[in-house]
Coordinates of C-alpha atoms in Angstrom, one line a residue:
X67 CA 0.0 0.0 0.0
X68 CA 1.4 3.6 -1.1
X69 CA 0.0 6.5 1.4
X70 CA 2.5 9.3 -0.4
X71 CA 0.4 12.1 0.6
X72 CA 1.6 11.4 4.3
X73 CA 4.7 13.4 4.4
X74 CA 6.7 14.3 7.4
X75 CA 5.8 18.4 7.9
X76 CA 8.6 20.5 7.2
X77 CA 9.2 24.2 7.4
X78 CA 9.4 25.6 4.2
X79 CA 9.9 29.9 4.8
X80 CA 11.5 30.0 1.6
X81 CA 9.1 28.6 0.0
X82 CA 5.9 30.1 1.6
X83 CA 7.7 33.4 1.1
X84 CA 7.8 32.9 -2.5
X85 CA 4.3 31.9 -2.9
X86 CA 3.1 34.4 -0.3
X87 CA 5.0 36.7 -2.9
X88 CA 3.2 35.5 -5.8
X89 CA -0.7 35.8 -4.4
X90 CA 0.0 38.8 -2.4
X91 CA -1.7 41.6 -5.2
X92 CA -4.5 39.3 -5.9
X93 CA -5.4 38.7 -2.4
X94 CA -5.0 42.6 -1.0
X95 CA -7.5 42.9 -3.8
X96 CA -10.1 40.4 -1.9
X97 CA -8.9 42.0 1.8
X98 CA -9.7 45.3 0.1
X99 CA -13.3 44.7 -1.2
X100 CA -14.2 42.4 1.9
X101 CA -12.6 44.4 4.3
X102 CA -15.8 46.5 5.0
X103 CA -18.5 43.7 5.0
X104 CA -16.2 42.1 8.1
X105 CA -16.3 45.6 9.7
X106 CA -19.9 45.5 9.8
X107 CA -19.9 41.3 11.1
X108 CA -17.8 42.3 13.9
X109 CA -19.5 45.4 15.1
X110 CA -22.8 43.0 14.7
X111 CA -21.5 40.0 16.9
X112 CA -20.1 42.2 19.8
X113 CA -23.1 42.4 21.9
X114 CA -23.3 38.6 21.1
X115 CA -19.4 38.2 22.4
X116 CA -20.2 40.5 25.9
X117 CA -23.4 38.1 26.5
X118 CA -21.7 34.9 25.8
X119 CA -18.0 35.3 27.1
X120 CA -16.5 33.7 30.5
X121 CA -13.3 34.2 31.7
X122 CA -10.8 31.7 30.9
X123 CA -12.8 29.8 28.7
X124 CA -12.5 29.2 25.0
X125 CA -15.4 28.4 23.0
X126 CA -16.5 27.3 19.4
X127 CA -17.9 30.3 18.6
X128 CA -14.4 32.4 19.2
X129 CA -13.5 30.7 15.8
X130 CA -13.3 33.0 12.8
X131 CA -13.9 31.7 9.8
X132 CA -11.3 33.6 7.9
X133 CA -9.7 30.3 7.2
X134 CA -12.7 28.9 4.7
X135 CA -12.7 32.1 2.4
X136 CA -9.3 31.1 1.3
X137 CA -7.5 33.4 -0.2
X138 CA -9.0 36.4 2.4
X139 CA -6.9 34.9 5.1
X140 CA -3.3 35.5 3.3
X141 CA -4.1 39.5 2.3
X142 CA -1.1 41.5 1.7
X143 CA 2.2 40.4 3.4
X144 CA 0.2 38.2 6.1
X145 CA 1.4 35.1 5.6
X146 CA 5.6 36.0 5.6
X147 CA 4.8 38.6 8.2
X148 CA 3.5 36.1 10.9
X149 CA 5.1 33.4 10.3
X150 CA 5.0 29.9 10.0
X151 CA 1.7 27.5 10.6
X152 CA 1.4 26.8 14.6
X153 CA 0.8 23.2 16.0
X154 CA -2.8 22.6 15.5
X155 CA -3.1 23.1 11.9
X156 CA -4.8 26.7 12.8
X157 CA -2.7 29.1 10.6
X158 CA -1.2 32.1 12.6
X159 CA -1.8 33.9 9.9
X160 CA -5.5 34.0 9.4
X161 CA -5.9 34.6 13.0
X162 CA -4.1 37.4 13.4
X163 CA -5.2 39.1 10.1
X164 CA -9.1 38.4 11.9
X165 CA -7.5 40.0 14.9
X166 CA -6.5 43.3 13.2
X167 CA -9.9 44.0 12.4
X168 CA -11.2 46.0 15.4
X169 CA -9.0 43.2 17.3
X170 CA -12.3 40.8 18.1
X171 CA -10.4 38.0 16.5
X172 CA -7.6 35.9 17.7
X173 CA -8.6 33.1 19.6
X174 CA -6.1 30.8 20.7
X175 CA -7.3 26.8 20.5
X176 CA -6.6 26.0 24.0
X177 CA -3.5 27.8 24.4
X178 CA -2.0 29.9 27.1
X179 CA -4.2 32.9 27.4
X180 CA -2.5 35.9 26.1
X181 CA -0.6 38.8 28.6
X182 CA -0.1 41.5 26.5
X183 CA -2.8 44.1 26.9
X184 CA -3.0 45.2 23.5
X185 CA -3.3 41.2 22.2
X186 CA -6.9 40.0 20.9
X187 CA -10.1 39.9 22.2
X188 CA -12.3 36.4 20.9
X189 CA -12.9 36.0 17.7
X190 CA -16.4 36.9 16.2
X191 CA -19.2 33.9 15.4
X192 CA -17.5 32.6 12.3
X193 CA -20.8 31.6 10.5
X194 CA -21.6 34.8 9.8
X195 CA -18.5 35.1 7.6
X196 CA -18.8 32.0 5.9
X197 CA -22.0 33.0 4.5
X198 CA -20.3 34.6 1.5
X199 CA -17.9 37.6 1.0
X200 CA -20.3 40.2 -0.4
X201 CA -19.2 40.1 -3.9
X202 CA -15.4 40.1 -3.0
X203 CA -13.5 38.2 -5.8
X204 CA -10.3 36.6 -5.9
X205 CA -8.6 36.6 -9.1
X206 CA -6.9 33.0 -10.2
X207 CA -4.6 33.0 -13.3
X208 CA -5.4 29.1 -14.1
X209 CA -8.3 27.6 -15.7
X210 CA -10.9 29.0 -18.2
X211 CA -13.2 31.9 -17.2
X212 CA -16.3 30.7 -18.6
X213 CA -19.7 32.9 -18.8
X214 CA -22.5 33.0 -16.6
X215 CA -25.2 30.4 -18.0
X216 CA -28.7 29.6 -16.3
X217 CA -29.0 25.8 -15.0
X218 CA -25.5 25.1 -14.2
X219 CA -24.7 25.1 -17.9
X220 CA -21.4 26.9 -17.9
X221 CA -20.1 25.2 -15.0
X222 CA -20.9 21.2 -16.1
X223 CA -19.4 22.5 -19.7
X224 CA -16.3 23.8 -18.1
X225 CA -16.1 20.8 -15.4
X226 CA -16.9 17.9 -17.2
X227 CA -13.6 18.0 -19.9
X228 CA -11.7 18.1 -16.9
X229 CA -12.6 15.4 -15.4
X230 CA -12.7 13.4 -18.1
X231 CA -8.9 13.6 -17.6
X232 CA -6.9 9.9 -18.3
X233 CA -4.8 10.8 -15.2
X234 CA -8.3 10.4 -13.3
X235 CA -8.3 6.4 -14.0
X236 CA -11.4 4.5 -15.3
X237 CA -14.0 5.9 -12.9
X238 CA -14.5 9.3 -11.2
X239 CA -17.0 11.1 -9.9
X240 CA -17.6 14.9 -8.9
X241 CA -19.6 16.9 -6.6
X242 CA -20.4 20.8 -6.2
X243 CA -22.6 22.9 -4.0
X244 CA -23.0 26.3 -2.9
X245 CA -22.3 26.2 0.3
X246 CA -24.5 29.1 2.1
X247 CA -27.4 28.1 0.2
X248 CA -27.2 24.4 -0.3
X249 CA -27.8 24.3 -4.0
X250 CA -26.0 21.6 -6.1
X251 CA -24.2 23.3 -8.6
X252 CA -22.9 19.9 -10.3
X253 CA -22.6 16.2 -10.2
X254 CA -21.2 13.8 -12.1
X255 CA -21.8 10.2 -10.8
X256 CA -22.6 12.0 -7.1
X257 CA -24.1 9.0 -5.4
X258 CA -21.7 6.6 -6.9
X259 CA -19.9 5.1 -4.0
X260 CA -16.0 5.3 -4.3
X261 CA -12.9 4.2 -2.0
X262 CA -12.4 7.8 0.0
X263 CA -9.0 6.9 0.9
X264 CA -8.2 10.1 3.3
X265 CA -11.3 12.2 2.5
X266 CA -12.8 9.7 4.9
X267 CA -11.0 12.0 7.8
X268 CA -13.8 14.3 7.2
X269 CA -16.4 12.2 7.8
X270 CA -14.4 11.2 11.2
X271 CA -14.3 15.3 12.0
X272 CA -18.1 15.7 11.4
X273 CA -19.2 13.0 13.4
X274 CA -16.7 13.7 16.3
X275 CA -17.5 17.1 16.8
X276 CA -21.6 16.4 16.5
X277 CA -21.0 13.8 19.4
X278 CA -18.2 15.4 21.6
X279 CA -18.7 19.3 20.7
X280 CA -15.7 21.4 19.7
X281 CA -14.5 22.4 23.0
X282 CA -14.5 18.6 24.9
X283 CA -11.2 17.9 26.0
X284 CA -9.2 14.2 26.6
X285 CA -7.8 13.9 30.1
X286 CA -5.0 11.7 30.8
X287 CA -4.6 10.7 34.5
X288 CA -2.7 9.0 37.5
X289 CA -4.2 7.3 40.1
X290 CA -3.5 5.9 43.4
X291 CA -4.9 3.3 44.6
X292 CA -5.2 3.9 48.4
X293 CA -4.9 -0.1 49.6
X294 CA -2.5 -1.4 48.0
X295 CA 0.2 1.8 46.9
X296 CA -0.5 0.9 43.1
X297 CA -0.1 4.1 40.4
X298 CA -2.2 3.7 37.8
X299 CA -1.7 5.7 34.4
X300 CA -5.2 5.9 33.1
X301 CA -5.3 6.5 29.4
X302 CA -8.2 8.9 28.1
X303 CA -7.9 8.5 24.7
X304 CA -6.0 11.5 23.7
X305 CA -3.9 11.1 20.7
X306 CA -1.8 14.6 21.2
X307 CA -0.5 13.5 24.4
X308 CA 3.4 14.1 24.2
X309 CA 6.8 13.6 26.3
X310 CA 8.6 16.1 24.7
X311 CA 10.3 18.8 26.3
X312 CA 8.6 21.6 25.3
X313 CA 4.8 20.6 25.1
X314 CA 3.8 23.2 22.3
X315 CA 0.3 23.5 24.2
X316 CA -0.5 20.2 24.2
X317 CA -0.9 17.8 27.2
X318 CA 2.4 16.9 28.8
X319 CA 3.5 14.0 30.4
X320 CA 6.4 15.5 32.3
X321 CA 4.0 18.0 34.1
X322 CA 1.8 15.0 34.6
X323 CA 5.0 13.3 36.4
X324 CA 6.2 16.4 38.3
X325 CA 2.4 17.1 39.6
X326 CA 1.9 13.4 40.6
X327 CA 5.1 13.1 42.7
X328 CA 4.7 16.4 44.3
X329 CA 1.0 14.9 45.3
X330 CA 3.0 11.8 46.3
X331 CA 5.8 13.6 48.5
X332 CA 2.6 15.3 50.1
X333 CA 1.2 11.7 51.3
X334 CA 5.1 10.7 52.2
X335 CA 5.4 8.6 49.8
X336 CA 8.5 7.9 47.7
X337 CA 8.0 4.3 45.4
X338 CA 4.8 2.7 43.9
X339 CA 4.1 0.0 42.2
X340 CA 3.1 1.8 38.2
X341 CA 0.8 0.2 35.9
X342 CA -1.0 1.5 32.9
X343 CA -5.0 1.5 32.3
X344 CA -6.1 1.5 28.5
X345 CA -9.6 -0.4 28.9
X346 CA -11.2 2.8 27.2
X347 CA -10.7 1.5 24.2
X348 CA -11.0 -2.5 23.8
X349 CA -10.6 -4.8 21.3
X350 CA -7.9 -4.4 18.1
X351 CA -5.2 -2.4 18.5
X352 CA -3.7 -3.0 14.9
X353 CA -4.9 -1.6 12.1
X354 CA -6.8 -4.7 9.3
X355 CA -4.1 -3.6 6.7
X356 CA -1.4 -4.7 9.8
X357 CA 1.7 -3.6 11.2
X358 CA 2.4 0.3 9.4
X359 CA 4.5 3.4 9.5
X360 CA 1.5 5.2 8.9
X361 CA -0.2 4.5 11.8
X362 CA 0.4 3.0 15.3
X363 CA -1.7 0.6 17.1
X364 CA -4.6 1.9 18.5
X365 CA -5.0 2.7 22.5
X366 CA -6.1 5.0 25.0
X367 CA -2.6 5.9 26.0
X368 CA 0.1 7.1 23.8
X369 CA 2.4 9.8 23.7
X370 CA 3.5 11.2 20.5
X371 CA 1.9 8.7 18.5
X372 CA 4.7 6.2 19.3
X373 CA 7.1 7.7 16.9
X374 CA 10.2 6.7 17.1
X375 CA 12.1 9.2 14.7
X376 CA 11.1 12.9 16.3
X377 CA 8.2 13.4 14.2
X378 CA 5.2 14.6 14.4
X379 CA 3.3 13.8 11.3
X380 CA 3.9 11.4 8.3
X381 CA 5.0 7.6 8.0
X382 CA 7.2 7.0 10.9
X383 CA 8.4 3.6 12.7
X384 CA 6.3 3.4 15.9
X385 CA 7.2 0.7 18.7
X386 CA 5.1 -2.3 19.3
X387 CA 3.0 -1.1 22.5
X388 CA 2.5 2.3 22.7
X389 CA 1.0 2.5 26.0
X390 CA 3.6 0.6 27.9
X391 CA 6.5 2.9 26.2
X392 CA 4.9 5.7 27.4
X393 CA 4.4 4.6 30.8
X394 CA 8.0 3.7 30.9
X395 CA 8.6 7.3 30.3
X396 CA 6.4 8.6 32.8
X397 CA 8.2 6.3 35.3
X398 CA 11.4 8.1 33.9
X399 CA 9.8 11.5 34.9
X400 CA 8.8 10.6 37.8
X401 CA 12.0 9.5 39.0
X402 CA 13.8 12.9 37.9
X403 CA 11.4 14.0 40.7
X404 CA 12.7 11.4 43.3
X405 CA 9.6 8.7 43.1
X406 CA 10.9 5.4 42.6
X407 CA 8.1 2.7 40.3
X408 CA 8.5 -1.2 39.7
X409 CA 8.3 -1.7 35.7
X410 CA 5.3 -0.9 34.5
X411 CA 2.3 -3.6 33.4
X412 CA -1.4 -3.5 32.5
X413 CA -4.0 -2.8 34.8
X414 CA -7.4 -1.5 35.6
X415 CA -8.0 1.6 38.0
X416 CA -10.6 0.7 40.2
X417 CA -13.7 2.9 41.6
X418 CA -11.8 3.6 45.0
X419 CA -8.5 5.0 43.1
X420 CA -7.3 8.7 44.2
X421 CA -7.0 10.9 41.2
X422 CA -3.6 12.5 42.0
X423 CA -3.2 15.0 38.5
X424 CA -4.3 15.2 35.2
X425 CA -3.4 16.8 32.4
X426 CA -5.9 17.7 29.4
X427 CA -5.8 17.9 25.4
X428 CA -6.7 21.3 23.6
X429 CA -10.6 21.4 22.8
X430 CA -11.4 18.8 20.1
X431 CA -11.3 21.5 17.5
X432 CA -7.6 21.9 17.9
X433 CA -7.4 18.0 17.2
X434 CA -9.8 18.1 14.5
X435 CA -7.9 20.9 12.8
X436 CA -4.4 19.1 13.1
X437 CA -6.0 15.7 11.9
X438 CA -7.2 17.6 8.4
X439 CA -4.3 19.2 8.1
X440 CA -1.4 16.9 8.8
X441 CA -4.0 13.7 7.5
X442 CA -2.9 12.3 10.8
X443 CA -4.3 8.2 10.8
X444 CA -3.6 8.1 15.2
X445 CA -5.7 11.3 15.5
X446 CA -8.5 10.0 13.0
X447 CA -8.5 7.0 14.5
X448 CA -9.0 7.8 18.2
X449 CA -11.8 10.3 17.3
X450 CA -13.6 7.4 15.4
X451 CA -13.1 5.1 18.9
X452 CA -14.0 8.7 21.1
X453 CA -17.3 8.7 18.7
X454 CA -18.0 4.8 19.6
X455 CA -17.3 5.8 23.3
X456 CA -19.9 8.7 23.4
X457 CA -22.3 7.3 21.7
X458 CA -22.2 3.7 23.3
X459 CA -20.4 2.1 20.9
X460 CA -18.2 -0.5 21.2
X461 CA -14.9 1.3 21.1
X462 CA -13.1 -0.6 18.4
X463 CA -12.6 -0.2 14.4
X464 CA -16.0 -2.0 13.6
X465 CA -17.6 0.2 16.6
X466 CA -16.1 3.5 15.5
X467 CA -17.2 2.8 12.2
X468 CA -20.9 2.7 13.3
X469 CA -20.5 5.4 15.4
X470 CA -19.1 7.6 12.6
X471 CA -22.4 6.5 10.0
X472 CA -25.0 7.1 13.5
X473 CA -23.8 10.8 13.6
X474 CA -23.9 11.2 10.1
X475 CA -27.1 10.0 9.9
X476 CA -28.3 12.2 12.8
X477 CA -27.0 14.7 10.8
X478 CA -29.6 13.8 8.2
X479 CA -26.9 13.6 5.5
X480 CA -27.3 11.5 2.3
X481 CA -25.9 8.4 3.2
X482 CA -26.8 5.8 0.5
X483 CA -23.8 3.3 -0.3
X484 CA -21.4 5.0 2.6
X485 CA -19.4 2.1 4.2
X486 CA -17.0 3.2 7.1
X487 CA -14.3 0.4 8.6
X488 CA -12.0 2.9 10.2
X489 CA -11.8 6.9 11.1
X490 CA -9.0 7.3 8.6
X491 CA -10.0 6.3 4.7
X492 CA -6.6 3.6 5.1
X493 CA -8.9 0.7 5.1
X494 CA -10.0 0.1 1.2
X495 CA -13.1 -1.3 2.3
X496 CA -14.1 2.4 3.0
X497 CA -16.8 4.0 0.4
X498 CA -17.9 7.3 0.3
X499 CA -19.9 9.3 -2.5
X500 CA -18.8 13.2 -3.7
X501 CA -22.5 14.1 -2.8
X502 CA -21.8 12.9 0.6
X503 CA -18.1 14.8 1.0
X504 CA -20.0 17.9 -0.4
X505 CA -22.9 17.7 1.7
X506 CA -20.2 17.3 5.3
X507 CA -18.5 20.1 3.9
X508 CA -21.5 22.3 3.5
X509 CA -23.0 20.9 6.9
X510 CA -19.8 22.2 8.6
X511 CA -20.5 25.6 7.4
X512 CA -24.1 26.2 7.9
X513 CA -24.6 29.0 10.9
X514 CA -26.7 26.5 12.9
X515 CA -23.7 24.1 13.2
X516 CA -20.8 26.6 14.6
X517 CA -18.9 23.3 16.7
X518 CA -18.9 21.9 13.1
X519 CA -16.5 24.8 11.8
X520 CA -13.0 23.3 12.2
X521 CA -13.7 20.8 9.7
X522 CA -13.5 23.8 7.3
X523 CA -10.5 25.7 9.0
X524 CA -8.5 22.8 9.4
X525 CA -8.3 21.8 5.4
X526 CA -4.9 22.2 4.5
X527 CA -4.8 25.4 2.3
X528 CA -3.2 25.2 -1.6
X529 CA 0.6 25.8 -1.4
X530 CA 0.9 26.5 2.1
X531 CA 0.2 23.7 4.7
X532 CA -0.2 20.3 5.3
X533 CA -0.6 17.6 2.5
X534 CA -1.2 20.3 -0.1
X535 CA 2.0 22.6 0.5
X536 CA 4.1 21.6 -2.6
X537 CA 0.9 21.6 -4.3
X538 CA -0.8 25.0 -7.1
X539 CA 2.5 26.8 -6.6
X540 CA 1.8 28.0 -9.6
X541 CA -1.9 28.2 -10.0
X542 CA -4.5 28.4 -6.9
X543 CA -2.3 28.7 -4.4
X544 CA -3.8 30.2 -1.0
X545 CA -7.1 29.9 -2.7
X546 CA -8.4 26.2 -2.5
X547 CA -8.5 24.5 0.9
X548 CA -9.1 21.0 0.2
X549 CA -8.5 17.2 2.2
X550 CA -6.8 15.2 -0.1
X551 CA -6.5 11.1 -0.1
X552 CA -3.9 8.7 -1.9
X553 CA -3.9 5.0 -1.9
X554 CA -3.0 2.7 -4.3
X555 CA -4.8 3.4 -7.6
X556 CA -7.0 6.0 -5.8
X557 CA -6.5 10.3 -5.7
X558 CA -9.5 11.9 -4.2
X559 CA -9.4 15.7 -3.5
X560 CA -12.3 17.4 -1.4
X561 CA -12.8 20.8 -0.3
X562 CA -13.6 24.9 -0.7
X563 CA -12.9 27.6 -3.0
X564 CA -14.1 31.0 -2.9
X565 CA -15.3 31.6 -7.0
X566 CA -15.0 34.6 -8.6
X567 CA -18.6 36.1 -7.7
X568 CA -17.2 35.5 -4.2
X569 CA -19.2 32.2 -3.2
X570 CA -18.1 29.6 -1.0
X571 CA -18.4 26.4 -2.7
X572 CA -17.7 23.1 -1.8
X573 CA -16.5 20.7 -4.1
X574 CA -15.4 16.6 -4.1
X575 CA -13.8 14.6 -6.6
X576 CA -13.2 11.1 -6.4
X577 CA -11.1 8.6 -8.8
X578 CA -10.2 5.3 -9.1
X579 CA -8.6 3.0 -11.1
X580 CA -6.0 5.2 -11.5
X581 CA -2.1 4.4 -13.1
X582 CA -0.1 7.7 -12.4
X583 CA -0.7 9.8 -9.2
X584 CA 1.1 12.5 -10.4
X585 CA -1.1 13.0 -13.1
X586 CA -4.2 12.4 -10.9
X587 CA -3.6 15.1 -8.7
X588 CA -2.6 16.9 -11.4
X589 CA -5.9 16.7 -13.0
X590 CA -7.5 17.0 -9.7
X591 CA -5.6 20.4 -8.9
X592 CA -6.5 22.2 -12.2
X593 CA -9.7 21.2 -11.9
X594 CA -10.5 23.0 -8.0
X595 CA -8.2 25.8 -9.5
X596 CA -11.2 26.2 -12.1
X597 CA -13.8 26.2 -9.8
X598 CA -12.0 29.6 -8.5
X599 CA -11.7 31.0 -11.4
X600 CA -14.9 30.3 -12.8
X601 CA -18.2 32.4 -12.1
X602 CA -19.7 29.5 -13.2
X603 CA -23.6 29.3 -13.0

């Protein structure tokens, strides 16, 4: 099986400075014309923000939706000025660019709460954004600018030679729709069930963040048993759990360590017996397609995905039990902090165990946005076991999988010949149709759905981030956000561009059969460049 879309991240400033370079005029242009219509949306949500806010607490509507009008985000000098994409997948960029107008943008995904007085206040509701631009236009020097025509004319005349592309394979299929008013704009083969591949992570974000909410966080804990001295480890499920030095906002198992023995030296103790709980999430741990640098086994407790190389995204080897290697560090910690442990082994924290500390995930968004971006298999995978969990599901692949369809179906999206195995499109059993991708995508941007909006900010953007950054370089860079999916004979691509009478649209393509994945994505990435170019009717 060939995953190549699965690249380990790099930062690339040269390179982003040179495509930031090459979109900056165009995009001004669209911060120019749009600048006053997200005046006017902030001033209208403040009395919303003074109602709603909390201290210390960060919630989905904070999100601005900056991030799903493309090119918007990346106005004028933006994108080299602030720097490179942060952890969760969130660009800095976007943020701060929402944060500059009448600073009601900024918010931070479960980060430290800024100190600077002059830093920004939540972000605005983000729906009210993504309902369109107001006529703002982005222009896009690839693909055909074809004329206005009643009944989706233009648009299926313009589409359809595309996709008829011999890079696409023997059978594709296409989907687009409008996303603030729901109207199909095309479809070729729509409800023709294909393999998804890693389009499939979408579905996984939808039904996640309909069962969880945005803001519900994974808490990892120690225990202490009070009769018999055991520590117990509990695993809560939360892929972004990480030993590293420097946490980068997410959940630490040093300051797990260094808060346990301090509650320990309080209670006089100085050993335990350490063992590890991971009986949230039963049966399988391995993957059907096996043993796989793309993804380690499945469990409640892992930190940093069981990489064993330094990454943090892409094919990497992983070791054998992830849960037991990162006990083994936590025992390490905890010894730098003078509490001695026997080697650790499997257990179960029982109902009389003493929660000593914990230490929590960001808010699910933050997860959500990181698994679209980085098309991280652990993430998408825990979230599908997370969905089985919340909705009573058995917590394995087969229970995740039913989990995911429930939600969707909840959701009252169209789900004829949908098949899910797994939360992250690797298992070729998986079949999805473009109507379907189209009709998530436009779900996760209706105003009634806000918890539903990292779907659409966490799509890697064209030339810029995640599994699309050496992709449009020279074409729609900064203008399509899309999730795109590789396997073996298989190039799917589904997403948002902002067309040139400034509507959001969603679109999904799906092919199989395919010889040459260069030349499907090829064909794939000229034909989303069209759809920005295009005021296609």
């Amino acid at each position: 099986m060939v995953v190549p879309e699965l690249r380990p991240w790099r930062v690339a400033g040269p390179h982003v400075a040179r495509v930031a370079a090459a979109v900056r005029p165009r995009l001004a242009r669209a911060a120019t014309v749009a600048r006053p219509r997200v005046t006017r949306l902030a001033q209208a949500a403040k009395p919303q923000l003074r109602r709603v806010t909390r201290p210390n607490t960060i919630k989905t509507w904070q999100y601005t939706a900056g991030a799903a009008t493309a090119g918007l985000a990346l106005a004028a000098g933006v994108v080299s000025a602030a720097g490179p994409w942060d952890a969760t997948g969130q660009r800095t960029a976007e943020r701060e660019w929402a944060a500059a107008q009448q600073r009601t943008g900024g918010a931070d995904h479960g980060r430290a709460p800024r100190t600077s007085a002059v830093g920004p206040r939540p972000a605005p509701s983000a729906p009210t954004v993504l309902t369109g631009l107001g006529g703002a236009t982005t222009a896009v020097q690839a693909g055909p600018k074809a004329p206005n025509l009643p009944g989706g004319k233009a648009l299926a005349g313009v589409l359809g030679p595309l996709l008829k592309d011999p890079g696409l394979g023997a059978r594709h299929t296409a989907s687009v729709v409008d996303v603030a008013t729901g109207r199909p704009l095309y479809g070729a083969g729509a409800d023709q069930a294909l393999i998804p591949a890693s389009t499939t992570k979408i579905a996984t974000a939808v039904a996640a963040l309909s069962a969880l909410g945005a803001d519900h966080r994974f808490t990892t804990r120690a225990a202490l048993e009070p009769d018999t001295r055991e520590l117990v480890l509990v695993g809560g499920g939360d892929p972004t759990l990480t030993a590293r030095p420097n946490a980068g906002g997410w959940a630490g198992l040093r300051a797990l360590a260094a808060d346990t023995a301090a509650a320990l030296h309080k209670r006089g103790m100085r050993q335990v017996t350490l063992s590890y709980d991971t009986t949230l999430f039963p049966g399988p741990q391995v993957h059907p397609i096996g043993v796989n640098p793309n993804l380690a086994p499945v469990t409640a407790l892992t930190a940093d995905e069981g990489r064993t190389d330094g990454s943090s995204s892409g094919p990497a080897p992983r070791v054998a039990d992830p849960a037991a290697d990162a006990t083994r560090k936590f025992a390490d910690f905890l010894a730098q902090h003078g509490i001695k442990t026997t080697a650790p082994g499997p257990s179960k924290a029982t109902g009389r165990a003493q929660t000593l500390a914990t230490v929590s995930s960001p808010p699910l968004s933050a997860l959500v946005e990181r698994m679209l971006t980085n098309s991280d298999n652990d993430i998408a995978e825990v979230l599908a076991r997370q969905t089985a969990v919340a909705t009573g599901q058995r917590a394995d692949f087969t229970g995740g999988g039913r989990a995911i369809e429930a939600q969707l179906k909840k959701l009252g999206l169209p789900l004829a010949g949908a098949a899910f195995h797994d939360g992250s499109g690797l298992d070729r059993a998986d079949r999805l149709t473009a109507g379907l991708l189209t009709a998530l995508l436009a779900k996760s941007g209706d105003p009634a759905r806000p918890e539903l909006r990292p779907v659409l900010t966490g799509l890697p953007v064209a030339g810029f981030t995640g599994t699309l950054s050496s992709r449009y370089t020279d074409g729609a860079a900064g203008v399509v956000r899309a999730k795109t999916g590789t396997l073996t004979g298989v190039n799917t691509l589904a997403g948002t561009v902002v067309d040139q009478d400034g509507r959001l649209l969603a679109f999904a393509f799906l092919s199989s059969e395919t010889t040459d994945p260069a030349a499907a994505q090829k064909a794939l990435d000229k034909a989303a460049t069209t759809l920005a170019s295009c005021g296609c009717r």
